[in-house]
CSV table of C-alpha atoms in Angstrom, one decimal:
chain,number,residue,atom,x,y,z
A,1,UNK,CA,-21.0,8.5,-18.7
A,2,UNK,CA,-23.1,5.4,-19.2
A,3,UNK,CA,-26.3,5.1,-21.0
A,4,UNK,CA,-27.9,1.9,-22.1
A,5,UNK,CA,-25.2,0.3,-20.4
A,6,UNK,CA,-22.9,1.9,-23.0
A,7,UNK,CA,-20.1,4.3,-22.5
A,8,UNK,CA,-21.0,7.6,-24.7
A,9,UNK,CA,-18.9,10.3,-23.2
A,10,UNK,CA,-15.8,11.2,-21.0
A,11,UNK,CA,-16.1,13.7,-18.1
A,12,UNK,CA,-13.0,15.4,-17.1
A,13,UNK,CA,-12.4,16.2,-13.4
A,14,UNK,CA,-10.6,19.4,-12.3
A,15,UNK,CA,-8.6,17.5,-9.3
A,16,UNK,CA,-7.2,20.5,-8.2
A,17,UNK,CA,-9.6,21.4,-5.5
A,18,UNK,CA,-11.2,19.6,-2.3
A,19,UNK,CA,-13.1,17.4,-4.1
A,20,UNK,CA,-9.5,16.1,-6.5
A,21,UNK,CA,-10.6,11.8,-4.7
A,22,UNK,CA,-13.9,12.0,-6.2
A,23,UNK,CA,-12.9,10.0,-9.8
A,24,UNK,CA,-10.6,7.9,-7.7
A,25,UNK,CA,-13.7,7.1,-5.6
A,26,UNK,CA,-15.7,6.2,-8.6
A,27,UNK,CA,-13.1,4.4,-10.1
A,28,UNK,CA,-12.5,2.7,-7.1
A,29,UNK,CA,-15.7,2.1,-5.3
A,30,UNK,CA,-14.3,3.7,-2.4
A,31,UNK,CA,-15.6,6.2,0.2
A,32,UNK,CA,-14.0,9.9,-0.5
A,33,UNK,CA,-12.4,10.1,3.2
A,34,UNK,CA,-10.5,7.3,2.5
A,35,UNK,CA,-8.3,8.7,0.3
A,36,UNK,CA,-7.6,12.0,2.5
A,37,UNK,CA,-4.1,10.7,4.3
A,38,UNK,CA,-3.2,9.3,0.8
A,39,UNK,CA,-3.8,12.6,-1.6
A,40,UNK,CA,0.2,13.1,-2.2
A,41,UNK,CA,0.8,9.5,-3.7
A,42,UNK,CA,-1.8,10.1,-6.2
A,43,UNK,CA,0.2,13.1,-8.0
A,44,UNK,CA,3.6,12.0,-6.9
A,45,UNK,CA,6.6,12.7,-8.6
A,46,UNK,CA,8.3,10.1,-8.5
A,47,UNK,CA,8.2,6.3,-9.8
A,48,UNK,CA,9.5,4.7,-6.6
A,49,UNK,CA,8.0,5.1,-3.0
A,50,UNK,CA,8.6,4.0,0.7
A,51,UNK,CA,5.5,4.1,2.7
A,52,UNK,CA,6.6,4.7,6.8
A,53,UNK,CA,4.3,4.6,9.2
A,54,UNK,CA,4.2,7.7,10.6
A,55,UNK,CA,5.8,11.4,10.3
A,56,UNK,CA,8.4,10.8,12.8
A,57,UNK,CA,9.6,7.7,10.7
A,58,UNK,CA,9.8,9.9,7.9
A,59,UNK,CA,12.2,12.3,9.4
A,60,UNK,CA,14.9,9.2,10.0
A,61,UNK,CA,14.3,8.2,6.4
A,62,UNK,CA,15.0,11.8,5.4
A,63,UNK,CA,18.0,11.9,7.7
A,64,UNK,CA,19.1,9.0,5.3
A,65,UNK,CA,19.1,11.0,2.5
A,66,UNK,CA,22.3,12.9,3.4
A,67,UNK,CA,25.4,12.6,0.7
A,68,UNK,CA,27.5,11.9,4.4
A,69,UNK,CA,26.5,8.4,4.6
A,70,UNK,CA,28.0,7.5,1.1
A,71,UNK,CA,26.5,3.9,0.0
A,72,UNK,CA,24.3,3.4,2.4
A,73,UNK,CA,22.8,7.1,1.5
A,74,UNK,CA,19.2,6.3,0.4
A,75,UNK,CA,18.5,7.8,-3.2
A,76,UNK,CA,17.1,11.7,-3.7
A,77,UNK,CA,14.5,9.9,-6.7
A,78,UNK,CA,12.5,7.4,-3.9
A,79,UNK,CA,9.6,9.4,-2.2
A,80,UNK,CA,8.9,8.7,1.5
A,81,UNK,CA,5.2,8.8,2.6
A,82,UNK,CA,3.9,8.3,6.4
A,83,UNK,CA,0.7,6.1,5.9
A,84,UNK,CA,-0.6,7.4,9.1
A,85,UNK,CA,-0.9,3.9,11.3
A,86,UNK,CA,-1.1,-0.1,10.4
A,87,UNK,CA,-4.9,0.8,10.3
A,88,UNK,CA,-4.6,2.2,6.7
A,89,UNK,CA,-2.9,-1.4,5.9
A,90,UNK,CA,-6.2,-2.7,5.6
A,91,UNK,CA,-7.4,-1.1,2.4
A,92,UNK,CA,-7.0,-3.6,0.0
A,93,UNK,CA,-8.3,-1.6,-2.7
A,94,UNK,CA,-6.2,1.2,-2.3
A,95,UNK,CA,-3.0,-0.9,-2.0
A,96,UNK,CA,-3.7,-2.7,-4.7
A,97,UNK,CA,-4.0,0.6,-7.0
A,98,UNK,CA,-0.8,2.1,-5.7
A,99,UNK,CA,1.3,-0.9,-6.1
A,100,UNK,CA,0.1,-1.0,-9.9
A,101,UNK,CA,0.2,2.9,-10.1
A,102,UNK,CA,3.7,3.2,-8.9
A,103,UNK,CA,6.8,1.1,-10.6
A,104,UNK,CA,8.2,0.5,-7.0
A,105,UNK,CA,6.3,0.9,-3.8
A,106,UNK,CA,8.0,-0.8,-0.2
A,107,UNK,CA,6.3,-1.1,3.0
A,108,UNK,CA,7.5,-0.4,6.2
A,109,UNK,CA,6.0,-1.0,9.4
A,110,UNK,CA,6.9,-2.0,13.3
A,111,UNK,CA,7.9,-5.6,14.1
A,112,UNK,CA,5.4,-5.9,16.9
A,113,UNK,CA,2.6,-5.3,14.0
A,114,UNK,CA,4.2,-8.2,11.4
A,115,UNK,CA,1.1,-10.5,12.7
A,116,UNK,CA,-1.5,-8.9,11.3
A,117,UNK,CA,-0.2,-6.9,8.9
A,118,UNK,CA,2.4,-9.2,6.8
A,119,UNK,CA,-0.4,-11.4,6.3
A,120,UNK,CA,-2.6,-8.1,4.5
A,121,UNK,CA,0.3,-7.4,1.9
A,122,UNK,CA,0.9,-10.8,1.1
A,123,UNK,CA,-2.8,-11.5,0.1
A,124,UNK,CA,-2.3,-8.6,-2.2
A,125,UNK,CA,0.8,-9.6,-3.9
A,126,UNK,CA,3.4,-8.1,-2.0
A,127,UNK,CA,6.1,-9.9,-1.0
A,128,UNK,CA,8.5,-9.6,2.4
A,129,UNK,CA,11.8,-7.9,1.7
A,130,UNK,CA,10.8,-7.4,-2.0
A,131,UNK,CA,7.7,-5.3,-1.2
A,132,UNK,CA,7.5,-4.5,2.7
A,133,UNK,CA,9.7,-5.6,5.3
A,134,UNK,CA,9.3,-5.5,9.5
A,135,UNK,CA,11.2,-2.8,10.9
A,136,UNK,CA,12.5,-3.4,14.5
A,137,UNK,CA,14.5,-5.6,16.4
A,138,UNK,CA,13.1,-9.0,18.0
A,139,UNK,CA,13.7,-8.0,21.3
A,140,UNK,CA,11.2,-6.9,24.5
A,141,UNK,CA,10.6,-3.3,23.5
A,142,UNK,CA,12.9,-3.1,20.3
A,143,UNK,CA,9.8,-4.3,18.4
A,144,UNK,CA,9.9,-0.6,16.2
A,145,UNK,CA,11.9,1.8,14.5
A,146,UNK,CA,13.6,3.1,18.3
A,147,UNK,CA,14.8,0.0,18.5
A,148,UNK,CA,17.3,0.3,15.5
A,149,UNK,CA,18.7,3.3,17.8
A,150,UNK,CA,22.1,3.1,19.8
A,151,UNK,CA,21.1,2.3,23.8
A,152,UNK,CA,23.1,4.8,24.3
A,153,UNK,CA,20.4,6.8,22.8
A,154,UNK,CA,17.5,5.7,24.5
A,155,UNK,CA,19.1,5.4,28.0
A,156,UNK,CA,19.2,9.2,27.3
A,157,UNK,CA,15.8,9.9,26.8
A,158,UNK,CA,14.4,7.6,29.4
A,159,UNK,CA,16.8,9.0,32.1
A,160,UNK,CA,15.7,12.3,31.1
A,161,UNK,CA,11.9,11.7,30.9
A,162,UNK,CA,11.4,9.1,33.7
A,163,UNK,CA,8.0,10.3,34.4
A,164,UNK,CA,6.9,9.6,30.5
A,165,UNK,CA,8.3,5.7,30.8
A,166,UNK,CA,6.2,5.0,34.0
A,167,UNK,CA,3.1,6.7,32.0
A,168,UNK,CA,3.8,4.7,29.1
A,169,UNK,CA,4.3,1.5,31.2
A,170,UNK,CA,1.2,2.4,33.5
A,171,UNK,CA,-1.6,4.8,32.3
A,172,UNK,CA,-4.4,4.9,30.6
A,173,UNK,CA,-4.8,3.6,26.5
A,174,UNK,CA,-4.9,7.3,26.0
A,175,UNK,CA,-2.0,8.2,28.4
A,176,UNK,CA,0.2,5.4,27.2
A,177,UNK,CA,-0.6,6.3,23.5
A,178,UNK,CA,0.7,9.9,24.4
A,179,UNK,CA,3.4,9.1,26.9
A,180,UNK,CA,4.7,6.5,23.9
A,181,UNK,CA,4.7,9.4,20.8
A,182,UNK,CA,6.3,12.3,23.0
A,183,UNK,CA,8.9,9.9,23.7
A,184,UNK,CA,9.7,8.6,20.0
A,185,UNK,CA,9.7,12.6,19.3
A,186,UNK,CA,12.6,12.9,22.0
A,187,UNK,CA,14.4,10.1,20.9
A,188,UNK,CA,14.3,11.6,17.2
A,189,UNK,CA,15.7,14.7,18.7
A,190,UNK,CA,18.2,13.3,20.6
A,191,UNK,CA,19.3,11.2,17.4
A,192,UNK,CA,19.5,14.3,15.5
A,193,UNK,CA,21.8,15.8,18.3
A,194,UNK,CA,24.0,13.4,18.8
A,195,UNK,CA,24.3,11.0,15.7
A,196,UNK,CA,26.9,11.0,13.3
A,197,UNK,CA,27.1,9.1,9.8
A,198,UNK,CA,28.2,6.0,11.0
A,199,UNK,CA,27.7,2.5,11.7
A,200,UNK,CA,27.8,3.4,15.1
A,201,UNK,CA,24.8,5.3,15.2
A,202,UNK,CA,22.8,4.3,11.7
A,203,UNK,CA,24.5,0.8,11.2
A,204,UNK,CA,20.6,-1.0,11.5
A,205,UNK,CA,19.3,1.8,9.6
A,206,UNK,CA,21.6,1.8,6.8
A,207,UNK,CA,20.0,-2.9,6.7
A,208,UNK,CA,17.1,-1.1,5.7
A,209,UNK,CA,18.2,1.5,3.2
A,210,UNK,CA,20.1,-1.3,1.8
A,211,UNK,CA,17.1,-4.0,2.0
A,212,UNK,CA,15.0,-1.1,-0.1
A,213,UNK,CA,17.8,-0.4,-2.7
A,214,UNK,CA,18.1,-4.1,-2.9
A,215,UNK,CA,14.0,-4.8,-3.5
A,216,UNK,CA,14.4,-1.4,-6.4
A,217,UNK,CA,16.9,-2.9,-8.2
A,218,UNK,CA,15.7,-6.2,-8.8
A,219,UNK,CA,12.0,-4.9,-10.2
């Protein structure tokens, strides 16, 4: 508390409730919903964290995890997080904060974003394949995580959904938005079907795992 424009007294916050942003916020100078998508970074466990995009990301990351793929396994002690969209890339503040909260924090995101968003993290101190790093091949429609997948994968999906392609290709924002999640959830399923620990199947995946362990170990 301030009076005077003195500092006479510390209020402690129980955090443990609905209301756990609010110090943050005041700490901050940052609107309470902000911090909604981002309440398990703040009382993580561990010191080192890989923020994905989303939750389907998340699951290949934790498909990484396995003992199976040896040294390209990616370690139990590194949290994953799904930031919930490139739009939460944009909050300086809050990025700034986690980077100094956390002793190693890595960004991933989807090639086809790199414009706009490579350009955020680097005015805040991160730097590419130290701090984030581009995930996606530079190809027509490889430009994301899918695109690290074996063709044999996606020819799959899209022979089996061919109505979902032409809505993704041809609808509506909204009905190209959908037709495009339902089919990264089927290509995650297939994945999980059919993949084995291999460079066959996880060879680009295991780049990245080896990208982040790289960017760890020299912090």
């Amino acid at each position: 508390k301030i009076e005077k424009k003195q500092s006479r007294e510390t209020e402690h916050v129980n955090t443990s409730g609905d209301n756990w942003m609010h110090p943050f916020g005041l700490a901050l100078g940052i609107n309470n919903d902000q911090f909604t998508p981002w309440k398990e970074l703040f009382f993580g466990k561990h010191q080192s964290i890989v923020l994905v995009e989303g939750d389907i990301d998340k699951e290949y990351f934790l498909l990484l995890r396995s003992a199976d793929h040896g040294e390209n396994k990616l370690p139990e002690d590194i949290e994953i997080f799904p930031y919930g969209g490139t739009g939460n890339l944009s909050k300086g503040i809050l990025l700034r904060f986690l980077k100094n909260r956390y002793h190693n924090i890595f960004v991933t995101y989807d090639l086809d974003a790199e414009t706009h968003v490579s350009g955020a993290l680097e005015s805040l101190g991160f730097e590419k394949r130290k701090d984030h790093l581009p995930i996606g091949i530079n190809s027509p429609g490889k430009k994301n995580l899918e695109g690290l997948l074996p063709d044999s994968i996606l020819q799959s999906v899209y022979q089996a959904h061919p109505d979902l392609v032409q809505q993704a290709m041809n609808g509506t924002t909204d009905e190209k938005k959908s037709a495009k999640q339902r089919i990264k959830r089927y290509c995650l399923d297939e994945f999980k079907a059919k993949a084995s620990p291999s460079d066959e199947y996880y060879g680009q995946l295991y780049k990245i795992v080896n990208s982040i362990k790289k960017a760890f170990k020299t912090k």
